[in-house]
Coordinates of C-alpha atoms in Angstrom, one line a residue:
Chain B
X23 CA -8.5 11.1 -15.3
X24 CA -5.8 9.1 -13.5
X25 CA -7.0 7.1 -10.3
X26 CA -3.6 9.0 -8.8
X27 CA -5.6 12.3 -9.3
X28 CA -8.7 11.7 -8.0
X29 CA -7.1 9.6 -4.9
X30 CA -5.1 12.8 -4.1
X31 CA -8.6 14.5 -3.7
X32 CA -9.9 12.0 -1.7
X33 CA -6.9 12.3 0.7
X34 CA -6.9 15.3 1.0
X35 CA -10.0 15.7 1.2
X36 CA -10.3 12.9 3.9
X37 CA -7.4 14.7 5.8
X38 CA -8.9 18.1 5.8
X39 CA -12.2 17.8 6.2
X40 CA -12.9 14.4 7.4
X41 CA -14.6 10.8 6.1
X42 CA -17.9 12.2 6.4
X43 CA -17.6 15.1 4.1
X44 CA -16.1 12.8 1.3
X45 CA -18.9 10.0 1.7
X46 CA -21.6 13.1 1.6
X47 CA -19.5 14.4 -1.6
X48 CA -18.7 11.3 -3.3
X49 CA -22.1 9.9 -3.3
X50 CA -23.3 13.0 -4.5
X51 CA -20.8 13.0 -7.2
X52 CA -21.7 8.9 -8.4
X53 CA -18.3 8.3 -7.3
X54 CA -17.8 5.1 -5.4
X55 CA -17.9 6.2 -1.3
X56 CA -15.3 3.7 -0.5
X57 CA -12.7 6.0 -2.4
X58 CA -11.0 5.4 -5.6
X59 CA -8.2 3.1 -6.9
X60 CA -5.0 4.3 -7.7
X61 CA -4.4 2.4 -10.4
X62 CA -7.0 3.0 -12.8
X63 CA -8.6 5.9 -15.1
X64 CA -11.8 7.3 -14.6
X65 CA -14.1 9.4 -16.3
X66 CA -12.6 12.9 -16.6
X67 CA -16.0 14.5 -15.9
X68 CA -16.4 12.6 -13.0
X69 CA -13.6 14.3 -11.1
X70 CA -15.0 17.9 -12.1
X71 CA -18.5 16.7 -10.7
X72 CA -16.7 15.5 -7.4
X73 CA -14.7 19.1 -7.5
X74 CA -18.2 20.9 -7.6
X75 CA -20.0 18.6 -5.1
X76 CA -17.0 19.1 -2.2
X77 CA -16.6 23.0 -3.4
X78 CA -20.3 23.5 -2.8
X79 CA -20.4 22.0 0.7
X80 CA -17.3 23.8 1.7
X81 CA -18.7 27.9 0.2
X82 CA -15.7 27.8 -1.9
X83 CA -15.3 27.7 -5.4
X84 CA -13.2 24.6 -7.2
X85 CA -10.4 26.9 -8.1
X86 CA -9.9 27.9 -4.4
X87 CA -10.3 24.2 -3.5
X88 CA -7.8 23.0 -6.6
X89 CA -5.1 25.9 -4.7
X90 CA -5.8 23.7 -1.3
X91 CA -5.4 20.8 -3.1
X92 CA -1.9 21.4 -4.5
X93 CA -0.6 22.7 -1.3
X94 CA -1.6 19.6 0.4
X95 CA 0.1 17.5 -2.2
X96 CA 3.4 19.3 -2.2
X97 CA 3.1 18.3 2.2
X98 CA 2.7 14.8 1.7
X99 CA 6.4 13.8 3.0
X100 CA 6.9 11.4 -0.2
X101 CA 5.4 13.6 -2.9
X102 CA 7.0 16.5 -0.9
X103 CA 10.7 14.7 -1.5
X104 CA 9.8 13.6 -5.2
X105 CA 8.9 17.5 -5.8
X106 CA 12.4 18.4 -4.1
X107 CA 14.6 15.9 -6.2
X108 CA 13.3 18.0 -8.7
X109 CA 15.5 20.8 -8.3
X110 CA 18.7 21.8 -5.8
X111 CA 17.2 25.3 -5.3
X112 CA 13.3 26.9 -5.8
X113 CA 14.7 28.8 -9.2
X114 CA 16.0 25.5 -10.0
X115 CA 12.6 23.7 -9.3
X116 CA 10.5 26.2 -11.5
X117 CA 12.6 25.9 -14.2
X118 CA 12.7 21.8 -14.2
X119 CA 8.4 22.5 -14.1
X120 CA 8.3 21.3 -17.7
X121 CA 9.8 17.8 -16.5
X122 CA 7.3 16.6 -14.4
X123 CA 4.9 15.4 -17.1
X124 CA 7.9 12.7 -18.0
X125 CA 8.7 11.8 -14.1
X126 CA 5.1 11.1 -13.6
X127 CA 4.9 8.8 -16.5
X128 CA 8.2 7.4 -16.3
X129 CA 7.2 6.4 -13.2
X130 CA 3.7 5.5 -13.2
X131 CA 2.7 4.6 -16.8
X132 CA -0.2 6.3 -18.2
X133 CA -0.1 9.1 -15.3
X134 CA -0.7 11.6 -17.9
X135 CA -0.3 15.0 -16.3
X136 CA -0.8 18.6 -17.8
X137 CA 2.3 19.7 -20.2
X138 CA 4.1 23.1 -18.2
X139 CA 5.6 25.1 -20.1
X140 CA 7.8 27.9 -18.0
X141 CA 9.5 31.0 -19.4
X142 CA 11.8 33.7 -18.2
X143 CA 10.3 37.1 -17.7
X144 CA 11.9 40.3 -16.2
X145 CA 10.1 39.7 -12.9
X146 CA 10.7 36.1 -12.6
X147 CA 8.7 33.3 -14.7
X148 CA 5.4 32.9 -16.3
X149 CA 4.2 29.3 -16.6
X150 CA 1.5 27.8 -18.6
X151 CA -0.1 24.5 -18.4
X152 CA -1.5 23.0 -21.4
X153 CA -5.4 22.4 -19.5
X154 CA -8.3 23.2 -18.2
X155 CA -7.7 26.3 -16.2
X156 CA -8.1 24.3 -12.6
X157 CA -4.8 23.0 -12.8
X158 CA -3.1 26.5 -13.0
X159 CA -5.0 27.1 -9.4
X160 CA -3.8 23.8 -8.4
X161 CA -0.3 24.4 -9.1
X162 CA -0.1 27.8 -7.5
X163 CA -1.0 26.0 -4.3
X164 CA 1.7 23.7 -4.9
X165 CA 4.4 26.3 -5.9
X166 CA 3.7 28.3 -2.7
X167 CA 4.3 25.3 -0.5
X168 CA 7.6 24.4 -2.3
X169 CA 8.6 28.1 -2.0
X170 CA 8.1 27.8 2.2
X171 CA 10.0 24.8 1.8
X172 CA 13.0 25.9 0.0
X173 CA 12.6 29.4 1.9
X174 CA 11.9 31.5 -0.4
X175 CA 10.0 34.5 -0.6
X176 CA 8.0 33.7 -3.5
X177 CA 4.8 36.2 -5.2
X178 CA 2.5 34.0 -7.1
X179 CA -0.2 34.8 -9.0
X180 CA -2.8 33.3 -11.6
X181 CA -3.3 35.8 -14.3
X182 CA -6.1 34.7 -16.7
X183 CA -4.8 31.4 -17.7
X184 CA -0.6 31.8 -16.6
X185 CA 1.0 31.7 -13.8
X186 CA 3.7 34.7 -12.4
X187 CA 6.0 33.6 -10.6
X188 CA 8.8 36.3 -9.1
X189 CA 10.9 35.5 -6.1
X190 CA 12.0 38.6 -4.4
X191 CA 13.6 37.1 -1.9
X192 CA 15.9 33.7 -1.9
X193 CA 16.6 33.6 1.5
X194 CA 14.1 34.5 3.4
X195 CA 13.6 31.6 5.8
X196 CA 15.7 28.2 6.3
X197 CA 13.4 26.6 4.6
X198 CA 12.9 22.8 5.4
X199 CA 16.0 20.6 5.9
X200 CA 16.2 18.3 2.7
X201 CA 18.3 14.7 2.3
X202 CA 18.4 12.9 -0.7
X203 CA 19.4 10.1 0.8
X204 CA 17.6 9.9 3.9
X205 CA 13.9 10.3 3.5
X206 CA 13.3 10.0 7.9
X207 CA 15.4 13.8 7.5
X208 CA 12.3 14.8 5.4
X209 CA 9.4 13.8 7.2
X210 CA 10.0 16.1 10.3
Chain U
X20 CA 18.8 37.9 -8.0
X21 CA 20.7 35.3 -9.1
X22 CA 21.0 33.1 -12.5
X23 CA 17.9 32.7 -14.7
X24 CA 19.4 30.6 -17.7
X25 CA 16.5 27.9 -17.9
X26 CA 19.2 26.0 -20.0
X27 CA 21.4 25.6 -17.0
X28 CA 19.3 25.5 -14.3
X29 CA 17.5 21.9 -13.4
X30 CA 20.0 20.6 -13.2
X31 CA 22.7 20.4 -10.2
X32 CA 25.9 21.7 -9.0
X33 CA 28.9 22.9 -11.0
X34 CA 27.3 26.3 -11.2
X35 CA 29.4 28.3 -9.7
X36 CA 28.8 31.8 -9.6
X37 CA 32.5 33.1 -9.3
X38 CA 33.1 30.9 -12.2
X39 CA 32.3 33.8 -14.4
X40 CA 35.0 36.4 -13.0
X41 CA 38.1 33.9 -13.6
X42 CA 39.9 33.5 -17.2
X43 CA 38.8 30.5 -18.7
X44 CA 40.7 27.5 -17.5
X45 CA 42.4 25.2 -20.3
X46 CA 41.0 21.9 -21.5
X47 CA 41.8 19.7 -19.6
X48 CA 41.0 21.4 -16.3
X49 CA 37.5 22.3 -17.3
X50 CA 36.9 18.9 -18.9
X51 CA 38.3 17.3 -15.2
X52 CA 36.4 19.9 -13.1
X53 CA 33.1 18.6 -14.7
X54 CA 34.0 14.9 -13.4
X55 CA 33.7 14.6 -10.2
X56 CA 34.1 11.2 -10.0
X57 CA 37.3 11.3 -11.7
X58 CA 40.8 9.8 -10.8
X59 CA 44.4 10.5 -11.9
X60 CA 46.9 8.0 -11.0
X61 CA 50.4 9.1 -12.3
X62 CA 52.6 5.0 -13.8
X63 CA 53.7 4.5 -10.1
X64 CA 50.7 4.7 -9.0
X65 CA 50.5 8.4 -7.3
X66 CA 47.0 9.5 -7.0
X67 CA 47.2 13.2 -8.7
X68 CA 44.2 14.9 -8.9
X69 CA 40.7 12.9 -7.4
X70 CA 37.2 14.6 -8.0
X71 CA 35.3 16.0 -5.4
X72 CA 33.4 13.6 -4.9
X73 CA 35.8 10.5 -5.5
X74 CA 38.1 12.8 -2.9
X75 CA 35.6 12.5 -0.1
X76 CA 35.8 8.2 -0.8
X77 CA 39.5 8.2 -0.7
X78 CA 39.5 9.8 2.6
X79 CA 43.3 11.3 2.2
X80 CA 44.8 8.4 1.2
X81 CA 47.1 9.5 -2.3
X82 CA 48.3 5.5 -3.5
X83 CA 45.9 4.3 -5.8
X84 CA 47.0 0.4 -4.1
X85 CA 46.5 1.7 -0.8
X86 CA 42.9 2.7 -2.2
X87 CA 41.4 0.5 -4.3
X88 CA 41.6 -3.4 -4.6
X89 CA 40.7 -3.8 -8.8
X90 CA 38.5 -6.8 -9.8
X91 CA 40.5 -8.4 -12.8
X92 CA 44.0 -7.0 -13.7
X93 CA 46.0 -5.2 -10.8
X94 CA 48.6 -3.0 -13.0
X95 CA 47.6 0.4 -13.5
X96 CA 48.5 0.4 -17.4
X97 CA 46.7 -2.7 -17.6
X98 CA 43.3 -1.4 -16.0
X99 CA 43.8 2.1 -18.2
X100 CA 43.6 -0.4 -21.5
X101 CA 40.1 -2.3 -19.9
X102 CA 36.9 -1.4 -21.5
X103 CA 35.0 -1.6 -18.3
X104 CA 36.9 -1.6 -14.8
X105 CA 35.7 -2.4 -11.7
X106 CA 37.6 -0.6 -8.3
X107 CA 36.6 -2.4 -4.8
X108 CA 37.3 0.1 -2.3
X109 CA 40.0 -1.4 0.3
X110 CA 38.1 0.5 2.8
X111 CA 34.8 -0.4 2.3
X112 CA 35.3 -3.7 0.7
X113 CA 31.1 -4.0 -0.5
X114 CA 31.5 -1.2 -2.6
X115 CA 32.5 -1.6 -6.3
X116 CA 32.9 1.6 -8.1
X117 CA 32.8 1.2 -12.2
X118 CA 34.2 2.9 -15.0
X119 CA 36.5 3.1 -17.4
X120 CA 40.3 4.3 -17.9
X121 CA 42.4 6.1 -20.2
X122 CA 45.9 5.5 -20.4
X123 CA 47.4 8.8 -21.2
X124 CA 51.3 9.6 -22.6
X125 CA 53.1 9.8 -19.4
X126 CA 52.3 6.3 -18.2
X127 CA 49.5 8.3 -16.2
X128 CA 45.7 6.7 -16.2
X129 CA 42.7 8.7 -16.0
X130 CA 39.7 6.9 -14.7
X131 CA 36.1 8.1 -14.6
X132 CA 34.3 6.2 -12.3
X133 CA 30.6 5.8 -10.7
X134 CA 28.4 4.3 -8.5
X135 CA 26.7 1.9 -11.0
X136 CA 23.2 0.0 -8.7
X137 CA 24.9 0.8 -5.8
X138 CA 24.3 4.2 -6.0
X139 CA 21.6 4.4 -3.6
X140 CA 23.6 3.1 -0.7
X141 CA 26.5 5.3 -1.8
X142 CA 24.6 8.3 -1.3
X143 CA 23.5 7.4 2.0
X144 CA 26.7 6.6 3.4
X145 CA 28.7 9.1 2.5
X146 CA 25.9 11.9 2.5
X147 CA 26.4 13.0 -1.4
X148 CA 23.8 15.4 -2.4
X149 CA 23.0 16.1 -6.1
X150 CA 25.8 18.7 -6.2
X151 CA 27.9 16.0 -5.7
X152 CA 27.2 14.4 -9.4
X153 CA 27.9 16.0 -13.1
X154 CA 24.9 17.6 -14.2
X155 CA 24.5 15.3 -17.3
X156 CA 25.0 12.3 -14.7
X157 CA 21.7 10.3 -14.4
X158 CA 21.9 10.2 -10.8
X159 CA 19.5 12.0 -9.2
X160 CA 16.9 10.5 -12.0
X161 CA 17.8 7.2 -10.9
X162 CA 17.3 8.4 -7.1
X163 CA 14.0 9.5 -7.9
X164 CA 13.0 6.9 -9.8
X165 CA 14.2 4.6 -6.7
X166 CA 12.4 6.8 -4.4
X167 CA 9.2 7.2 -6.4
X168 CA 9.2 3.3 -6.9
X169 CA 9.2 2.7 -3.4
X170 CA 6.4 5.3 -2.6
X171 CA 4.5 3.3 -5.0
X172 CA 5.3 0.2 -4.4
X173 CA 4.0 1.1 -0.3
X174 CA 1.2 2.6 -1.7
X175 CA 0.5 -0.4 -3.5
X176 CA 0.7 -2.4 -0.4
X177 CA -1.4 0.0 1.5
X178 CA -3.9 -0.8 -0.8
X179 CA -3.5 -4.5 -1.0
X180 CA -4.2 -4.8 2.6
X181 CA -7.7 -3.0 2.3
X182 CA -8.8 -5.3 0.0
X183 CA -7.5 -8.1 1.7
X184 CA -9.1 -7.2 4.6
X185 CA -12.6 -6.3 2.7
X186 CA -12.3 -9.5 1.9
X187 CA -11.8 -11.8 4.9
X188 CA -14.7 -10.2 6.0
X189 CA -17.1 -10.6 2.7
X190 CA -15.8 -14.5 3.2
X191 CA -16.5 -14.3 6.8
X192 CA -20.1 -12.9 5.9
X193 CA -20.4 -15.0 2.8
X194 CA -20.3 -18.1 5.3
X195 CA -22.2 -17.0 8.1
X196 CA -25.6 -16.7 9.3
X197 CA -26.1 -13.1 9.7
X198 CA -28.7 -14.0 12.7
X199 CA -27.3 -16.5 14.9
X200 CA -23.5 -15.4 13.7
X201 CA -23.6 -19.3 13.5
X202 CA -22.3 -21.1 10.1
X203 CA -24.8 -21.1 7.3
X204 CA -24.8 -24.2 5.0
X205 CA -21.6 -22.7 2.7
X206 CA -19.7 -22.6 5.9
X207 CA -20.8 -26.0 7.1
X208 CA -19.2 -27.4 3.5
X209 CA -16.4 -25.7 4.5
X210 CA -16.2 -27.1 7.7
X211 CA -16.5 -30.5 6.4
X212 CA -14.1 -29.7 3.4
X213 CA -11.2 -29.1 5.7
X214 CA -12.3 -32.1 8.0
X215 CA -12.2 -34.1 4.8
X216 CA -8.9 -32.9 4.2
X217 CA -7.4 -33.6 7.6
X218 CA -9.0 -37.2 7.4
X219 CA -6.9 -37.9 4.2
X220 CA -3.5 -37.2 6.0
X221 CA -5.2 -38.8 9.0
X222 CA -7.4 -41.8 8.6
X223 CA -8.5 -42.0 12.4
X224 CA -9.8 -38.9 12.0
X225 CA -13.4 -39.9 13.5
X226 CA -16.4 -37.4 13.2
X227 CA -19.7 -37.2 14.6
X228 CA -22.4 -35.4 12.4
X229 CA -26.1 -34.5 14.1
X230 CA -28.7 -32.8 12.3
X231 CA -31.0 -30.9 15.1
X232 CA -34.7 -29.4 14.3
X233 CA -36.1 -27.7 17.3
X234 CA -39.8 -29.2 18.0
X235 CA -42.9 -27.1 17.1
X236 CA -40.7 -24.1 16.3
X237 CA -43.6 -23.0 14.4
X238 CA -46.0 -23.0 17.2
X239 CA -43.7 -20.6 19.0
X240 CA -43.3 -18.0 15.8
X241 CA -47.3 -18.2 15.4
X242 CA -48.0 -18.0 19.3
X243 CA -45.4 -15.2 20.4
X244 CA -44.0 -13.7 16.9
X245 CA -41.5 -14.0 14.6
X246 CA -39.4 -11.5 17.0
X247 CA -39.7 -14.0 19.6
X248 CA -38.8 -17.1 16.9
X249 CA -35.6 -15.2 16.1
X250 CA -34.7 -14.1 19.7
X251 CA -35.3 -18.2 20.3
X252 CA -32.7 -18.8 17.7
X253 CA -30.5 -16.2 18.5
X254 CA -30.0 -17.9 22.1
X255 CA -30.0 -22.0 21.1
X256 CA -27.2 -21.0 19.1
X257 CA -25.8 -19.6 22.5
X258 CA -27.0 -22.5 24.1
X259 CA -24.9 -24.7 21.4
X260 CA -22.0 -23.0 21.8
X261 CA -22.0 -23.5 25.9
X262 CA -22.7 -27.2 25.3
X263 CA -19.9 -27.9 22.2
X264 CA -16.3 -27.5 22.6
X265 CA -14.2 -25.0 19.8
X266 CA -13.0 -27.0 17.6
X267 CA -16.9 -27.9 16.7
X268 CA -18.9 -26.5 13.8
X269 CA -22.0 -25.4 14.4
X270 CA -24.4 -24.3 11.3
X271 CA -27.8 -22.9 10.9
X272 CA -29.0 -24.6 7.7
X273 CA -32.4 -23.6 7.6
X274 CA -35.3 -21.9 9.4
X275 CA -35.0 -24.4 12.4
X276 CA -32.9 -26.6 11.5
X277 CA -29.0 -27.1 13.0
X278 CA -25.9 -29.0 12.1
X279 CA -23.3 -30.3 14.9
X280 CA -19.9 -31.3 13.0
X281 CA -17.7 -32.6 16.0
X282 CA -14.6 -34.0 15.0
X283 CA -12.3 -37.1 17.5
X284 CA -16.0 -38.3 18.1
X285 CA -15.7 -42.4 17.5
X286 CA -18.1 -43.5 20.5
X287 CA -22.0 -43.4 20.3
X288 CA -22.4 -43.5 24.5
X289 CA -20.5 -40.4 24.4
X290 CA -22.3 -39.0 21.3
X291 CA -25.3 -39.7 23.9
X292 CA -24.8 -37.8 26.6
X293 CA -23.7 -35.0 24.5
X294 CA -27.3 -35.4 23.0
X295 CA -29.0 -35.2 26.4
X296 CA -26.8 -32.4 27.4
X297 CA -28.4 -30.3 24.3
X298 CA -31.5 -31.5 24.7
X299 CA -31.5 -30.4 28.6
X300 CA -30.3 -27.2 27.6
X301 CA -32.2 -25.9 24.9
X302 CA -35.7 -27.1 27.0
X303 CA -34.4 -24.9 29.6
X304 CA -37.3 -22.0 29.7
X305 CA -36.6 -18.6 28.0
X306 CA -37.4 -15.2 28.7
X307 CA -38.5 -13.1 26.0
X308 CA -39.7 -9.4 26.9
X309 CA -41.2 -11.4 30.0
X310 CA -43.1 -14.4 28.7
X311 CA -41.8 -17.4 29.1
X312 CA -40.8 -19.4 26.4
X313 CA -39.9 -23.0 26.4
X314 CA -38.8 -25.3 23.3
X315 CA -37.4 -28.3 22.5
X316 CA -34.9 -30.3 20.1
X317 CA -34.7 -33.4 18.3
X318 CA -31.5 -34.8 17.1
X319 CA -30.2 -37.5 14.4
X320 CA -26.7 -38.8 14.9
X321 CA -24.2 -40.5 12.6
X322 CA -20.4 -41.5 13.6
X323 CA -18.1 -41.8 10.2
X324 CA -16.9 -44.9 12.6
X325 CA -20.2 -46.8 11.1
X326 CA -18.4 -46.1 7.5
X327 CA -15.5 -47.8 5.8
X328 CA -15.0 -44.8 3.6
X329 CA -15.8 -41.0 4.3
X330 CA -19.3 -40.7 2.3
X331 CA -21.0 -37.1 3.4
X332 CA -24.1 -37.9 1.7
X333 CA -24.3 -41.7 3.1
X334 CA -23.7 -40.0 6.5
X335 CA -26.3 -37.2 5.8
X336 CA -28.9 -39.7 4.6
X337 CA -28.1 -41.5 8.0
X338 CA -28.4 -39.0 9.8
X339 CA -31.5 -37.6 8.9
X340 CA -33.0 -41.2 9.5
X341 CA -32.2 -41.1 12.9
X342 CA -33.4 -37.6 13.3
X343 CA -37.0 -39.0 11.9
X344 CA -36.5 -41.4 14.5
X345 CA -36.2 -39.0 17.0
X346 CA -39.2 -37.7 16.2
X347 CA -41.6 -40.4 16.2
X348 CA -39.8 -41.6 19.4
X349 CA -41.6 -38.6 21.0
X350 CA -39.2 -35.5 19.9
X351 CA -36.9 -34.2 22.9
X352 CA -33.9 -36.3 22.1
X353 CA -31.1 -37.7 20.2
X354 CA -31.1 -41.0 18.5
X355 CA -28.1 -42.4 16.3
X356 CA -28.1 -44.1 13.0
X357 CA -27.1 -47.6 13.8
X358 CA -27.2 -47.9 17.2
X359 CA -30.0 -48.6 19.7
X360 CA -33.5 -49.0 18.2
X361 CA -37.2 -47.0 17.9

């Protein structure tokens, strides 16, 4: 697993629930307390074991936790803008889903994410992720942010291993204001 | 709700949705409404039709001259014929749009133009958003790309700092003695490497070395405790630092046993009194958990004066002779390698 990954969980972790809870859940985990480097790869099964040792202490289970976890990603303010250069609109965002495996390793190499694969239904979109079923969870969390911040009334739902998606309606708040040019607009 | 083509959407602008109600447009209109960066300049030099976004540069202004300032040939037919042109804007004179022209059967020119590198400042200053670029332009992947570098590259920093930092301090503990916070032996190299150092750029650099072992310090750790022995050598090395000045190193080398590095010291009288001055000081009596605990020191001196060269282990040798000395003199002072007698 990318040191990107498991450094997300450590933030948010961190941010959420405080210093002490990681130490507690890292040690538990054999993960390093001081937190984990960005730019290396870890054992996969590590990251599952730290998953399990936080969920635990928190009475949730990892899926619930991996839905936290993408919502807290798509708020960061500079993974927030990366996710809205994306696409102009939230339909637009869905449908570029499948091209954020090549942004993350065009821009980090060897930031292998899950493959997404997204088609059209009569309700709206189902999407698939080629992966352990955790990252579905984790991406519903960060589809419901982006849908607050384009405002957009989005339903989103894990079914069995996909994803439904249907946006009944596309203007149903302002959303929140987006530059491309001026990241200070985003931050807010 | 609105279009669902995944083949269309992704990507940015030139979507219209009234587009499908109207007849389709001929060629060359739907081939010029897909550049928006686009110029048509008619032979004397009329600007005809500008893309949306190449409008919003021009700011009204319809003469191509009144516009633009071209790098490299100035004629319109000229420019039309280049493989690459390059446009400085006359009112923004920094930015060079790029591209390349097309010299058409009228005399006209039709130039498509971009941003090249200086994209990213042309989108902030003139406020384009992504449905200000073609679709198929690389734009907004080159924003990202710019923006995700620079998230990276801060991360990056963020986390070259913490290591930085965890590392000034493992030096910092590396080199000190965790119970007098005093130097250990590592940092008194150190010390002496960078006073080394100074002395070659400055050859009247003059140093003073004494080597200090408090008397019958083991007396005191059999008699009182070894809490008592370390709360002794917790407060000598307070003591020391009271009676040396900053720019002094002071090092705990052993389990009683100190090293004064005072640099601009050339003058043994002076080396003297500071001696007595420790010596007074350290035999002042000490309070530990209400006995009374007294001590005393013996010193060795050496001045790098008394040497033609800088030789650390000459000096040490010295040094350590005179702190002998000391000792058989009766302990309780300071007696200098060279000077005076037993």
């Amino acid at each position: 697993m990318h040191g990107l990954i498991n450094r997300a969980i450590e933030e948010f972790t961190r941010a959420t629930y405080g210093d002490a809870l990681w130490t507690a859940a890292a040690t538990a985990a054999g993960a390093d307390p001081r937190g984990f480097a960005m730019m290396r790869h870890y054992d996969t099964a590590l990251t599952g074991k730290m998953m399990r040792e936080l969920a635990r202490r928190l009475s949730r289970s990892p899926r619930e936790l991996a839905e936290d976890i993408g919502a807290w990603i798509a708020g960061v303010p500079s993974i927030r803008r990366l996710l809205r250069f994306s696409g102009s609109s939230f339909d637009a965002f869905v449908a570029a889903l499948p091209e954020i495996q090549g942004r993350a390793l065009m821009v980090v190499r060897g930031f292998q994410l899950p493959a997404l694969s997204v088609s059209a239904t009569a309700e709206g979109w189902t999407i698939v992720a080629d992966a352990e079923p955790i990252w579905i969870h984790a991406l519903s969390g960060m589809l419901r942010a982006m849908a607050d911040d384009y405002g957009v009334l989005a339903v989103i739902e894990v079914a069995g291993d996909q994803l439904q998606v249907s946006v009944p309606l596309t203007a149903f708040s302002e959303g929140r204001p987006f530059s491309i040019s001026d990241p200070l607009l985003g931050v807010a | 709700m609105r279009h669902r083509d995944l083949t269309l959407a992704g990507g940015a602008g030139l979507l219209p949705d009234e587009a499908a109600a109207a007849p389709p447009p001929a060629l060359a209109e739907a081939a010029l409404s897909m550049m928006p960066m686009h110029l048509l300049v008619s032979a004397d030099g009329r600007v005809l039709s500008a893309g949306a976004t190449l409008a919003r540069l021009l700011q009204g202004q319809d003469r191509f001259d009144a516009a633009f300032d071209p790098i490299g040939p100035a004629c319109i037919g000229d420019l039309a014929r280049a493989e690459r042109v390059f446009l400085r804007l006359r009112s923004d004179p920094a930015r060079v749009l790029r591209g390349r022209g097309s010299l058409l059967a009228d005399g006209a020119a039709l130039f498509n133009l971009g941003f090249g590198i200086g994209l990213v400042d042309a989108v902030r200053a003139f406020d384009l958003t992504d449905r200000d670029f073609a679709p198929s332009d690389l734009a907004m992947e080159l924003l990202f790309l710019h923006e995700a570098n620079s998230a990276m590259t801060d991360e990056l920093s963020r986390a070259n700092l913490r290591l930085e930092e965890a590392r000034s301090k493992a030096e910092a503990e590396a080199f000190t003695d965790p119970l007098t916070g005093l130097f250990n032996r590592r940092g008194l190299e150190l010390s002496f490497a960078a006073l080394r150092q100074g002395a070659s750029i400055d050859l009247s650099q003059q140093f003073a070395l004494v080597l200090m072992d408090l008397d019958h310090f083991k007396t005191l750790n059999d008699t009182h405790g070894h809490a008592a022995g370390d709360a002794m050598l917790r407060e000598v090395a307070v003591r020391l630092n009271a009676a040396t000045r900053a720019e002094d190193t002071i090092a705990r080398t052993g389990g009683d046993e100190f090293v004064l590095l005072l640099p601009h010291f050339a003058d043994a009288e002076r080396l003297e009194r500071l001696g007595q001055r420790i010596v007074a000081s350290i035999e002042q009596p000490f309070d530990f958990n209400g006995t009374t605990c007294r001590i005393s020191v013996s010193l060795g001196g050496a001045l790098s004066t008394d040497y033609p060269c800088l030789d650390w282990a000459a000096m040490q040798a010295a040094a350590d002779d005179a702190l002998y000395r000391a000792k058989r003199a009766g302990r309780g002072c300071l007696r200098i390698a060279g000077h005076g007698s037993d």
